JSON list of C-alpha atoms in Angstrom, two decimals:
[
{"chain": "A", "resi": 1, "resn": "MET", "atom": "CA", "xyz": [-8.31, 155.03, -9.78]},
{"chain": "A", "resi": 2, "resn": "GLU", "atom": "CA", "xyz": [-11.25, 153.61, -7.86]},
{"chain": "A", "resi": 3, "resn": "ILE", "atom": "CA", "xyz": [-13.18, 150.72, -9.47]},
{"chain": "A", "resi": 4, "resn": "ILE", "atom": "CA", "xyz": [-15.95, 148.25, -8.56]},
{"chain": "A", "resi": 5, "resn": "LEU", "atom": "CA", "xyz": [-15.11, 144.63, -9.35]},
{"chain": "A", "resi": 6, "resn": "LYS", "atom": "CA", "xyz": [-17.70, 142.60, -11.27]},
{"chain": "A", "resi": 7, "resn": "THR", "atom": "CA", "xyz": [-15.90, 139.28, -10.71]},
{"chain": "A", "resi": 8, "resn": "ASP", "atom": "CA", "xyz": [-13.39, 137.81, -8.27]},
{"chain": "A", "resi": 9, "resn": "ILE", "atom": "CA", "xyz": [-9.83, 138.65, -9.28]},
{"chain": "A", "resi": 10, "resn": "ALA", "atom": "CA", "xyz": [-6.96, 136.87, -7.53]},
{"chain": "A", "resi": 11, "resn": "GLY", "atom": "CA", "xyz": [-4.71, 139.26, -5.66]},
{"chain": "A", "resi": 12, "resn": "LEU", "atom": "CA", "xyz": [-7.07, 142.19, -6.12]},
{"chain": "A", "resi": 13, "resn": "GLY", "atom": "CA", "xyz": [-10.45, 141.46, -4.53]},
{"chain": "A", "resi": 14, "resn": "TYR", "atom": "CA", "xyz": [-13.84, 139.81, -4.73]},
{"chain": "A", "resi": 15, "resn": "LYS", "atom": "CA", "xyz": [-17.01, 140.60, -6.63]},
{"chain": "A", "resi": 16, "resn": "ASN", "atom": "CA", "xyz": [-18.64, 143.90, -5.58]},
{"chain": "A", "resi": 17, "resn": "ASP", "atom": "CA", "xyz": [-15.49, 145.15, -3.81]},
{"chain": "A", "resi": 18, "resn": "VAL", "atom": "CA", "xyz": [-14.46, 148.77, -4.33]},
{"chain": "A", "resi": 19, "resn": "VAL", "atom": "CA", "xyz": [-10.69, 148.84, -4.84]},
{"chain": "A", "resi": 20, "resn": "ASN", "atom": "CA", "xyz": [-8.01, 151.29, -5.91]},
{"chain": "A", "resi": 21, "resn": "VAL", "atom": "CA", "xyz": [-5.84, 150.33, -8.88]},
{"chain": "A", "resi": 22, "resn": "LYS", "atom": "CA", "xyz": [-3.39, 152.15, -11.11]},
{"chain": "A", "resi": 23, "resn": "PRO", "atom": "CA", "xyz": [-5.23, 154.07, -13.84]},
{"chain": "A", "resi": 24, "resn": "GLY", "atom": "CA", "xyz": [-3.64, 152.16, -16.73]},
{"chain": "A", "resi": 25, "resn": "TYR", "atom": "CA", "xyz": [-4.53, 148.75, -15.24]},
{"chain": "A", "resi": 26, "resn": "GLY", "atom": "CA", "xyz": [-8.14, 149.79, -14.73]},
{"chain": "A", "resi": 27, "resn": "ARG", "atom": "CA", "xyz": [-8.62, 151.69, -18.01]},
{"chain": "A", "resi": 28, "resn": "ASN", "atom": "CA", "xyz": [-6.70, 149.32, -20.31]},
{"chain": "A", "resi": 29, "resn": "TYR", "atom": "CA", "xyz": [-7.44, 145.90, -18.83]},
{"chain": "A", "resi": 30, "resn": "LEU", "atom": "CA", "xyz": [-10.11, 145.59, -16.12]},
{"chain": "A", "resi": 31, "resn": "ILE", "atom": "CA", "xyz": [-12.83, 147.80, -17.60]},
{"chain": "A", "resi": 32, "resn": "PRO", "atom": "CA", "xyz": [-12.49, 146.69, -21.29]},
{"chain": "A", "resi": 33, "resn": "GLN", "atom": "CA", "xyz": [-12.45, 142.99, -20.26]},
{"chain": "A", "resi": 34, "resn": "GLY", "atom": "CA", "xyz": [-15.67, 143.51, -18.27]},
{"chain": "A", "resi": 35, "resn": "PHE", "atom": "CA", "xyz": [-14.02, 142.66, -14.94]},
{"chain": "A", "resi": 36, "resn": "ALA", "atom": "CA", "xyz": [-14.80, 146.06, -13.40]},
{"chain": "A", "resi": 37, "resn": "VAL", "atom": "CA", "xyz": [-16.61, 149.38, -13.77]},
{"chain": "A", "resi": 38, "resn": "GLN", "atom": "CA", "xyz": [-15.49, 152.80, -12.72]},
{"chain": "A", "resi": 39, "resn": "ALA", "atom": "CA", "xyz": [-16.62, 153.69, -9.17]},
{"chain": "A", "resi": 40, "resn": "THR", "atom": "CA", "xyz": [-18.73, 156.75, -9.92]},
{"chain": "A", "resi": 41, "resn": "GLY", "atom": "CA", "xyz": [-21.44, 157.98, -7.58]},
{"chain": "A", "resi": 42, "resn": "SER", "atom": "CA", "xyz": [-24.23, 156.36, -9.58]},
{"chain": "A", "resi": 43, "resn": "ASN", "atom": "CA", "xyz": [-22.36, 153.03, -9.87]},
{"chain": "A", "resi": 44, "resn": "LYS", "atom": "CA", "xyz": [-21.81, 153.04, -6.08]},
{"chain": "A", "resi": 45, "resn": "LYS", "atom": "CA", "xyz": [-25.55, 153.56, -5.53]},
{"chain": "A", "resi": 46, "resn": "ILE", "atom": "CA", "xyz": [-26.34, 150.68, -7.91]},
{"chain": "A", "resi": 47, "resn": "LEU", "atom": "CA", "xyz": [-23.81, 148.50, -6.06]},
{"chain": "A", "resi": 48, "resn": "ALA", "atom": "CA", "xyz": [-25.40, 149.34, -2.69]},
{"chain": "A", "resi": 49, "resn": "GLU", "atom": "CA", "xyz": [-28.87, 148.46, -4.00]},
{"chain": "A", "resi": 50, "resn": "ASN", "atom": "CA", "xyz": [-27.64, 145.18, -5.54]},
{"chain": "A", "resi": 51, "resn": "ILE", "atom": "CA", "xyz": [-25.95, 144.16, -2.27]},
{"chain": "A", "resi": 52, "resn": "LYS", "atom": "CA", "xyz": [-29.14, 145.00, -0.37]},
{"chain": "A", "resi": 53, "resn": "GLN", "atom": "CA", "xyz": [-31.28, 142.87, -2.71]},
{"chain": "A", "resi": 54, "resn": "VAL", "atom": "CA", "xyz": [-28.86, 139.93, -2.60]},
{"chain": "A", "resi": 55, "resn": "ALA", "atom": "CA", "xyz": [-28.82, 140.08, 1.21]},
{"chain": "A", "resi": 56, "resn": "HIS", "atom": "CA", "xyz": [-32.63, 140.12, 1.28]},
{"chain": "A", "resi": 57, "resn": "LYS", "atom": "CA", "xyz": [-32.84, 137.08, -1.03]},
{"chain": "A", "resi": 58, "resn": "ALA", "atom": "CA", "xyz": [-30.22, 135.20, 1.01]},
{"chain": "A", "resi": 59, "resn": "GLU", "atom": "CA", "xyz": [-32.17, 135.90, 4.21]},
{"chain": "A", "resi": 60, "resn": "LYS", "atom": "CA", "xyz": [-35.37, 134.58, 2.61]},
{"chain": "A", "resi": 61, "resn": "VAL", "atom": "CA", "xyz": [-33.58, 131.36, 1.56]},
{"chain": "A", "resi": 62, "resn": "LYS", "atom": "CA", "xyz": [-32.23, 130.95, 5.09]},
{"chain": "A", "resi": 63, "resn": "LEU", "atom": "CA", "xyz": [-35.68, 131.49, 6.62]},
{"chain": "A", "resi": 64, "resn": "ASP", "atom": "CA", "xyz": [-37.16, 128.90, 4.23]},
{"chain": "A", "resi": 65, "resn": "ALA", "atom": "CA", "xyz": [-34.46, 126.41, 5.29]},
{"chain": "A", "resi": 66, "resn": "LEU", "atom": "CA", "xyz": [-35.17, 127.10, 8.98]},
{"chain": "A", "resi": 67, "resn": "ALA", "atom": "CA", "xyz": [-38.90, 126.59, 8.39]},
{"chain": "A", "resi": 68, "resn": "LEU", "atom": "CA", "xyz": [-38.22, 123.26, 6.66]},
{"chain": "A", "resi": 69, "resn": "ALA", "atom": "CA", "xyz": [-35.96, 122.12, 9.52]},
{"chain": "A", "resi": 70, "resn": "GLU", "atom": "CA", "xyz": [-38.64, 123.13, 12.02]},
{"chain": "A", "resi": 71, "resn": "SER", "atom": "CA", "xyz": [-41.36, 121.26, 10.13]},
{"chain": "A", "resi": 72, "resn": "ILE", "atom": "CA", "xyz": [-39.23, 118.11, 9.83]},
{"chain": "A", "resi": 73, "resn": "GLY", "atom": "CA", "xyz": [-38.60, 118.23, 13.58]},
{"chain": "A", "resi": 74, "resn": "ASP", "atom": "CA", "xyz": [-37.83, 114.93, 15.30]},
{"chain": "A", "resi": 75, "resn": "ILE", "atom": "CA", "xyz": [-39.42, 112.48, 12.89]},
{"chain": "A", "resi": 76, "resn": "THR", "atom": "CA", "xyz": [-37.97, 109.00, 12.56]},
{"chain": "A", "resi": 77, "resn": "LEU", "atom": "CA", "xyz": [-37.92, 107.46, 9.11]},
{"chain": "A", "resi": 78, "resn": "ALA", "atom": "CA", "xyz": [-38.18, 103.73, 8.42]},
{"chain": "A", "resi": 79, "resn": "ILE", "atom": "CA", "xyz": [-35.91, 102.44, 5.66]},
{"chain": "A", "resi": 80, "resn": "ALA", "atom": "CA", "xyz": [-36.57, 98.89, 4.47]},
{"chain": "A", "resi": 81, "resn": "ALA", "atom": "CA", "xyz": [-33.57, 96.82, 3.39]},
{"chain": "A", "resi": 82, "resn": "LYS", "atom": "CA", "xyz": [-32.89, 93.19, 2.60]},
{"chain": "A", "resi": 83, "resn": "VAL", "atom": "CA", "xyz": [-31.24, 91.62, 5.60]},
{"chain": "A", "resi": 84, "resn": "GLY", "atom": "CA", "xyz": [-29.26, 88.44, 6.19]},
{"chain": "A", "resi": 85, "resn": "GLU", "atom": "CA", "xyz": [-29.61, 86.12, 9.17]},
{"chain": "A", "resi": 86, "resn": "SER", "atom": "CA", "xyz": [-27.00, 87.98, 11.23]},
{"chain": "A", "resi": 87, "resn": "GLY", "atom": "CA", "xyz": [-28.77, 91.35, 10.82]},
{"chain": "A", "resi": 88, "resn": "LYS", "atom": "CA", "xyz": [-26.32, 92.60, 8.22]},
{"chain": "A", "resi": 89, "resn": "ILE", "atom": "CA", "xyz": [-27.96, 94.29, 5.27]},
{"chain": "A", "resi": 90, "resn": "PHE", "atom": "CA", "xyz": [-27.35, 93.39, 1.65]},
{"chain": "A", "resi": 91, "resn": "GLY", "atom": "CA", "xyz": [-26.21, 96.37, -0.36]},
{"chain": "A", "resi": 92, "resn": "ARG", "atom": "CA", "xyz": [-26.34, 99.83, 1.16]},
{"chain": "A", "resi": 93, "resn": "VAL", "atom": "CA", "xyz": [-28.72, 102.40, 2.52]},
{"chain": "A", "resi": 94, "resn": "THR", "atom": "CA", "xyz": [-28.16, 105.51, 0.43]},
{"chain": "A", "resi": 95, "resn": "THR", "atom": "CA", "xyz": [-29.12, 109.14, 0.56]},
{"chain": "A", "resi": 96, "resn": "ILE", "atom": "CA", "xyz": [-31.58, 108.44, -2.26]},
{"chain": "A", "resi": 97, "resn": "GLN", "atom": "CA", "xyz": [-33.61, 106.16, 0.00]},
{"chain": "A", "resi": 98, "resn": "ILE", "atom": "CA", "xyz": [-33.62, 108.76, 2.77]},
{"chain": "A", "resi": 99, "resn": "SER", "atom": "CA", "xyz": [-34.68, 111.46, 0.31]},
{"chain": "A", "resi": 100, "resn": "GLU", "atom": "CA", "xyz": [-37.55, 109.26, -0.92]},
{"chain": "A", "resi": 101, "resn": "ALA", "atom": "CA", "xyz": [-38.64, 108.50, 2.67]},
{"chain": "A", "resi": 102, "resn": "LEU", "atom": "CA", "xyz": [-38.70, 112.24, 3.40]},
{"chain": "A", "resi": 103, "resn": "LYS", "atom": "CA", "xyz": [-40.69, 112.81, 0.20]},
{"chain": "A", "resi": 104, "resn": "GLU", "atom": "CA", "xyz": [-43.28, 110.26, 1.38]},
{"chain": "A", "resi": 105, "resn": "LYS", "atom": "CA", "xyz": [-43.65, 112.29, 4.58]},
{"chain": "A", "resi": 106, "resn": "GLY", "atom": "CA", "xyz": [-44.14, 115.46, 2.51]},
{"chain": "A", "resi": 107, "resn": "PHE", "atom": "CA", "xyz": [-40.66, 117.02, 2.72]},
{"chain": "A", "resi": 108, "resn": "GLU", "atom": "CA", "xyz": [-38.71, 117.78, -0.46]},
{"chain": "A", "resi": 109, "resn": "VAL", "atom": "CA", "xyz": [-34.96, 117.45, 0.26]},
{"chain": "A", "resi": 110, "resn": "ASP", "atom": "CA", "xyz": [-32.41, 116.87, -2.50]},
{"chain": "A", "resi": 111, "resn": "ARG", "atom": "CA", "xyz": [-30.31, 113.74, -2.01]},
{"chain": "A", "resi": 112, "resn": "LYS", "atom": "CA", "xyz": [-27.13, 115.76, -2.50]},
{"chain": "A", "resi": 113, "resn": "LYS", "atom": "CA", "xyz": [-27.94, 117.71, 0.66]},
{"chain": "A", "resi": 114, "resn": "ILE", "atom": "CA", "xyz": [-28.09, 114.57, 2.81]},
{"chain": "A", "resi": 115, "resn": "ALA", "atom": "CA", "xyz": [-25.03, 113.08, 4.51]},
{"chain": "A", "resi": 116, "resn": "LEU", "atom": "CA", "xyz": [-24.97, 109.84, 6.48]},
{"chain": "A", "resi": 117, "resn": "ASP", "atom": "CA", "xyz": [-23.25, 110.27, 9.85]},
{"chain": "A", "resi": 118, "resn": "THR", "atom": "CA", "xyz": [-22.06, 106.65, 9.94]},
{"chain": "A", "resi": 119, "resn": "GLU", "atom": "CA", "xyz": [-21.87, 103.85, 7.42]},
{"chain": "A", "resi": 120, "resn": "VAL", "atom": "CA", "xyz": [-25.04, 101.77, 7.52]},
{"chain": "A", "resi": 121, "resn": "LYS", "atom": "CA", "xyz": [-24.25, 98.04, 7.62]},
{"chain": "A", "resi": 122, "resn": "PHE", "atom": "CA", "xyz": [-26.71, 96.54, 10.11]},
{"chain": "A", "resi": 123, "resn": "VAL", "atom": "CA", "xyz": [-30.34, 96.82, 11.10]},
{"chain": "A", "resi": 124, "resn": "GLY", "atom": "CA", "xyz": [-30.78, 99.56, 13.69]},
{"chain": "A", "resi": 125, "resn": "ASP", "atom": "CA", "xyz": [-31.07, 103.27, 14.39]},
{"chain": "A", "resi": 126, "resn": "TYR", "atom": "CA", "xyz": [-28.91, 105.83, 12.58]},
{"chain": "A", "resi": 127, "resn": "THR", "atom": "CA", "xyz": [-28.80, 109.55, 11.92]},
{"chain": "A", "resi": 128, "resn": "ALA", "atom": "CA", "xyz": [-28.29, 111.61, 8.80]},
{"chain": "A", "resi": 129, "resn": "THR", "atom": "CA", "xyz": [-27.47, 115.30, 8.50]},
{"chain": "A", "resi": 130, "resn": "LEU", "atom": "CA", "xyz": [-29.54, 117.49, 6.18]},
{"chain": "A", "resi": 131, "resn": "ASP", "atom": "CA", "xyz": [-27.56, 120.44, 4.82]},
{"chain": "A", "resi": 132, "resn": "LEU", "atom": "CA", "xyz": [-30.47, 122.76, 4.12]},
{"chain": "A", "resi": 133, "resn": "HIS", "atom": "CA", "xyz": [-28.43, 125.99, 4.04]},
{"chain": "A", "resi": 134, "resn": "LYS", "atom": "CA", "xyz": [-24.84, 126.94, 4.81]},
{"chain": "A", "resi": 135, "resn": "GLU", "atom": "CA", "xyz": [-26.01, 128.02, 8.28]},
{"chain": "A", "resi": 136, "resn": "VAL", "atom": "CA", "xyz": [-28.85, 125.50, 8.74]},
{"chain": "A", "resi": 137, "resn": "LYS", "atom": "CA", "xyz": [-28.01, 121.85, 9.42]},
{"chain": "A", "resi": 138, "resn": "HIS", "atom": "CA", "xyz": [-30.63, 119.42, 10.74]},
{"chain": "A", "resi": 139, "resn": "LYS", "atom": "CA", "xyz": [-30.25, 115.87, 12.05]},
{"chain": "A", "resi": 140, "resn": "VAL", "atom": "CA", "xyz": [-32.89, 113.33, 11.08]},
{"chain": "A", "resi": 141, "resn": "LYS", "atom": "CA", "xyz": [-33.15, 109.87, 12.63]},
{"chain": "A", "resi": 142, "resn": "PHE", "atom": "CA", "xyz": [-33.88, 106.78, 10.59]},
{"chain": "A", "resi": 143, "resn": "THR", "atom": "CA", "xyz": [-34.31, 103.14, 11.40]},
{"chain": "A", "resi": 144, "resn": "VAL", "atom": "CA", "xyz": [-33.19, 100.36, 9.06]},
{"chain": "A", "resi": 145, "resn": "VAL", "atom": "CA", "xyz": [-35.71, 97.51, 9.22]},
{"chain": "A", "resi": 146, "resn": "ALA", "atom": "CA", "xyz": [-35.81, 94.09, 7.58]},
{"chain": "A", "resi": 147, "resn": "ASP", "atom": "CA", "xyz": [-37.67, 93.97, 4.28]}
]
């Protein structure tokens, strides 16, 4: 029996896969539980259209991320921090501060999508990686200055 999976099922397949199963397993478990539908001609056409639309939306998200990375370019952010006499900062420079500095420049990037490449302990130049999309990563430079 050929079915189209609606959800990921361990050992069987992933969402939107067309798989062959024994008729009893499909008819008595997968279809009544809502995990699958029978792979008829019309259901296959619906599946193809859904996959096409999801791919189009994913491409648009990727293009938006590329445009954001391009517009950010090679800017250098200035992050103010309280500093001791030896140049060591008090506290930490966090992704929240980098996100706010980007927001001041006109770029909206969620703090959860920012990763510091190295731990920031002293005044100086550092880089952070912006994870804008699973295929789009962008490095942004920032300078920690005395407050």
